[in-house]
Amino acid sequence: QVQLVQSGAEVKKPGASVKLSCKASGYNFTSYYMHWVRQAPGQGLEWMGIINPSAGTRISAQKFQGRVTMTRDTSTSTVYMELSSLRSEDTAVYYCARDPSRWSYQDYWGQGTLVTVSS
Amino acid sequence: EIVLTQSPGTLSLSPGERATLSCRASQSFSSGYLAWYQQKPGQAPRLLIYGASSRATDIPDRFSGSGSGTDFTLTISRLEPEDFAVYYCQHYGSSPYTFGQGTKLEIK
């Protein structure tokens, strides 16, 4: 069965960076793109970007350009999302989510990683 | 950027009733690239509908999606207790893949 297992909660200070992981299993990792979506406490969903695990190409939302880096390791079927220059507004649960049709919706989601940015 | 506006913000209904949730886009987009998700507290979102009207795997047929252009609707024909949650629409197919702000479906 498809599983996306994300790394554990993080606490960071403003200005720091955080790197989250999302390990995929149960399907051909390089055949499905992966999205990153975040959700601030009590707020809605915010799309951050998408990566093609086969080619490594990615697109991020303009809001995060320059601060977000998405990478992948095909040997471990893991995608990573690094967010730099953290501020308090980046406190959120970050989800990875599989894309079944390339540049489309998200059918399987990770359990989420809580990132808390606080001095 | 396509902005999605969901209405109502909160919908109060009783089990057994019919729920109609709306999602309006700021501009028309092609091929009905619209998805609906359900999210319960403390859980990740769950895909319900894609392509505006296609049900995802294992989604009960009481959930249906419709619409095109700029106006889309999620209908739950007969509410079950487990359906009370927050629902989000999402545009896809071109970046950024924006979400609506959500509709909270609560028990009356």
Coordinates of C-alpha atoms in Angstrom, one line a residue:
Chain A
Q1 CA 0.0 0.0 0.0
V2 CA 1.1 3.6 -0.7
Q3 CA 2.7 5.2 2.3
L4 CA 4.3 8.6 2.8
V5 CA 6.1 8.8 6.1
Q6 CA 7.4 12.2 7.1
S7 CA 10.1 13.2 9.6
G8 CA 9.4 14.4 13.1
A9 CA 8.4 17.7 14.6
E10 CA 10.9 20.5 14.5
V11 CA 11.4 23.7 16.6
K12 CA 13.5 26.4 15.0
K13 CA 14.5 29.9 15.8
P14 CA 13.7 32.8 13.4
G15 CA 16.2 33.1 10.6
A16 CA 17.1 29.4 10.7
S17 CA 16.4 26.7 8.1
V18 CA 14.6 23.5 8.4
K19 CA 14.8 20.4 6.2
L20 CA 11.9 18.0 6.2
S21 CA 11.8 14.5 4.7
C22 CA 9.1 12.4 3.2
K23 CA 9.8 8.7 2.5
A24 CA 7.6 7.0 0.0
S25 CA 6.8 3.3 -0.2
G26 CA 4.4 1.0 -1.9
Y27 CA 4.7 2.4 -5.4
N28 CA 7.3 3.3 -8.1
F29 CA 8.8 6.5 -6.5
T30 CA 10.0 8.0 -9.8
S31 CA 6.7 7.7 -11.6
Y32 CA 4.8 10.1 -9.4
Y33 CA 5.4 13.8 -8.7
M34 CA 5.2 15.0 -5.1
H35 CA 3.7 18.2 -3.7
W36 CA 4.4 20.1 -0.5
V37 CA 1.4 21.8 1.2
R38 CA 1.4 23.5 4.5
Q39 CA -1.3 24.5 7.0
A40 CA -0.8 27.1 9.7
P41 CA -2.5 26.5 13.0
G42 CA -6.3 26.9 12.6
Q43 CA -5.9 28.0 9.0
G44 CA -6.4 26.6 5.5
L45 CA -4.2 24.7 3.1
E46 CA -1.4 26.4 1.2
W47 CA 0.3 24.9 -1.8
M48 CA 4.1 25.3 -1.7
G49 CA 5.5 23.5 -4.7
I50 CA 5.9 20.3 -6.7
I51 CA 8.9 18.1 -7.6
N52 CA 9.4 15.5 -10.3
P53 CA 11.3 12.7 -8.5
S54 CA 12.6 11.3 -11.7
A55 CA 14.2 14.3 -13.2
G56 CA 14.5 16.4 -10.1
T57 CA 12.8 19.3 -11.7
R58 CA 10.5 21.4 -9.5
I59 CA 8.3 24.4 -9.3
S60 CA 7.5 26.4 -6.2
A61 CA 4.8 29.0 -5.5
Q62 CA 6.1 32.5 -6.1
K63 CA 5.6 33.3 -2.4
F64 CA 8.3 30.8 -1.5
Q65 CA 10.7 31.3 -4.3
G66 CA 14.2 31.9 -3.0
R67 CA 13.4 30.3 0.3
V68 CA 12.3 26.8 -0.6
T69 CA 14.4 24.0 -2.0
M70 CA 12.9 20.7 -2.9
T71 CA 15.2 17.7 -3.6
R72 CA 14.9 14.0 -3.8
D73 CA 17.0 10.8 -3.2
T74 CA 15.9 8.1 -5.6
S75 CA 18.0 5.5 -3.8
T76 CA 15.9 5.9 -0.6
S77 CA 12.6 7.0 -2.3
T78 CA 12.7 10.2 -0.2
V79 CA 11.8 13.7 -1.1
Y80 CA 13.1 16.7 1.0
M81 CA 11.8 20.2 1.4
E82 CA 14.1 22.8 2.9
L83 CA 12.7 26.2 4.0
S84 CA 15.2 28.9 4.9
S85 CA 15.0 32.3 6.6
L86 CA 12.3 31.0 8.9
R87 CA 9.9 33.5 10.5
S88 CA 7.1 33.0 13.0
E89 CA 4.5 32.9 10.1
D90 CA 6.2 29.7 8.9
T91 CA 4.9 27.8 12.0
A92 CA 2.7 25.2 10.4
V93 CA 2.1 21.5 9.7
Y94 CA 3.9 20.6 6.4
Y95 CA 2.5 17.8 4.3
C96 CA 4.0 15.9 1.4
A97 CA 1.4 14.5 -1.0
R98 CA 1.6 12.3 -4.1
D99 CA 0.4 13.4 -7.5
P100 CA -1.1 10.6 -9.5
S101 CA -1.3 12.3 -12.9
R102 CA 1.6 14.8 -13.1
W103 CA 0.7 18.4 -12.4
S104 CA -2.6 17.4 -10.9
Y105 CA -4.3 16.8 -7.6
Q106 CA -3.0 14.8 -4.6
D107 CA -4.2 11.4 -3.8
Y108 CA -2.0 10.2 -0.9
W109 CA -0.8 12.4 1.9
G110 CA 1.9 12.1 4.5
Q111 CA 1.0 12.4 8.2
G112 CA 2.4 15.9 8.4
T113 CA 5.3 17.5 10.2
L114 CA 4.8 20.3 12.7
V115 CA 7.4 23.1 12.4
T116 CA 7.4 25.6 15.2
V117 CA 9.4 28.8 14.7
S118 CA 9.9 30.6 18.0
S119 CA 12.6 32.6 19.6
Chain B
E1 CA -3.2 33.3 -9.8
I2 CA -6.6 31.7 -9.6
V3 CA -8.4 32.6 -6.4
L4 CA -11.0 30.1 -5.1
T5 CA -13.8 31.4 -2.9
Q6 CA -15.8 28.8 -1.0
S7 CA -19.2 29.3 0.5
P8 CA -20.6 29.2 3.0
G9 CA -17.8 29.5 5.5
T10 CA -19.8 27.3 7.9
L11 CA -22.7 25.0 7.2
S12 CA -24.8 23.6 10.0
L13 CA -26.9 20.6 9.1
S14 CA -28.2 17.4 10.7
P15 CA -27.3 13.8 9.8
G16 CA -29.5 12.7 6.9
E17 CA -29.7 16.1 5.3
R18 CA -28.2 17.1 2.0
A19 CA -25.2 19.4 1.9
T20 CA -24.3 21.7 -0.9
L21 CA -20.9 23.4 -0.9
S22 CA -19.8 26.0 -3.4
C23 CA -16.4 26.8 -4.9
R24 CA -16.1 29.8 -7.2
A25 CA -13.0 30.6 -9.2
S26 CA -11.7 34.1 -10.0
Q27 CA -11.2 33.0 -13.6
S28 CA -12.2 30.1 -15.7
F29 CA -9.7 27.2 -16.0
S30 CA -9.5 24.4 -18.4
S31 CA -10.8 20.8 -18.3
G32 CA -12.4 21.0 -14.9
Y33 CA -9.1 20.7 -13.1
L34 CA -10.8 21.0 -9.7
A35 CA -10.4 18.7 -6.7
W36 CA -12.2 18.5 -3.4
Y37 CA -10.7 17.3 -0.1
Q38 CA -12.1 16.5 3.3
Q39 CA -10.1 17.2 6.4
K40 CA -10.9 16.1 10.0
P41 CA -9.1 17.6 13.1
G42 CA -5.6 16.3 13.5
Q43 CA -5.6 14.5 10.2
A44 CA -4.2 15.0 6.7
P45 CA -6.6 16.0 4.0
R46 CA -8.3 13.2 2.1
L47 CA -9.1 13.3 -1.6
L48 CA -12.8 13.1 -2.4
I49 CA -13.3 14.4 -6.0
Y50 CA -10.9 15.1 -8.9
G51 CA -11.6 16.4 -12.4
A52 CA -14.6 18.3 -10.9
S53 CA -16.8 15.2 -10.8
S54 CA -14.8 12.0 -10.5
R55 CA -14.9 10.2 -7.2
A56 CA -11.6 9.1 -5.7
T57 CA -11.0 5.5 -4.8
D58 CA -13.2 4.2 -1.9
I59 CA -15.2 7.4 -1.7
P60 CA -18.9 6.7 -1.0
D61 CA -21.4 7.6 -3.8
R62 CA -23.2 10.0 -1.5
F63 CA -20.4 12.4 -2.5
S64 CA -20.7 14.0 -5.9
G65 CA -19.0 16.9 -7.6
S66 CA -20.2 19.1 -10.5
G67 CA -19.5 22.3 -12.3
S68 CA -17.3 23.9 -14.9
G69 CA -15.8 27.2 -15.8
T70 CA -15.8 29.2 -12.6
D71 CA -18.5 27.5 -10.5
F72 CA -18.2 24.2 -8.8
T73 CA -20.2 22.3 -6.3
L74 CA -19.7 19.4 -3.9
T75 CA -22.9 17.7 -2.8
I76 CA -23.3 15.2 0.0
S77 CA -26.6 13.6 -0.6
R78 CA -27.3 12.3 2.8
L79 CA -25.0 13.3 5.6
E80 CA -23.5 10.6 7.8
P81 CA -22.0 11.5 11.2
E82 CA -18.5 11.0 9.9
D83 CA -19.0 13.6 7.1
F84 CA -18.8 16.5 9.5
A85 CA -15.4 18.0 8.7
V86 CA -13.8 20.9 6.8
Y87 CA -13.9 20.7 3.0
Y88 CA -11.4 22.4 0.6
C89 CA -11.5 22.8 -3.1
Q90 CA -8.3 23.1 -5.1
H91 CA -7.5 24.2 -8.6
Y92 CA -4.7 22.2 -10.4
G93 CA -3.0 22.0 -13.7
S94 CA -1.1 25.2 -13.5
S95 CA 1.0 26.8 -10.8
P96 CA 0.1 27.9 -8.2
Y97 CA -2.3 25.1 -7.2
T98 CA -4.5 27.2 -5.0
F99 CA -6.9 26.0 -2.4
G100 CA -10.1 27.6 -1.3
Q101 CA -10.3 28.8 2.3
G102 CA -12.5 25.9 3.3
T103 CA -16.1 25.2 4.4
K104 CA -16.7 23.8 7.8
L105 CA -19.6 21.4 7.9
E106 CA -20.8 21.1 11.5
I107 CA -23.6 19.2 13.2
K108 CA -26.7 21.3 13.9

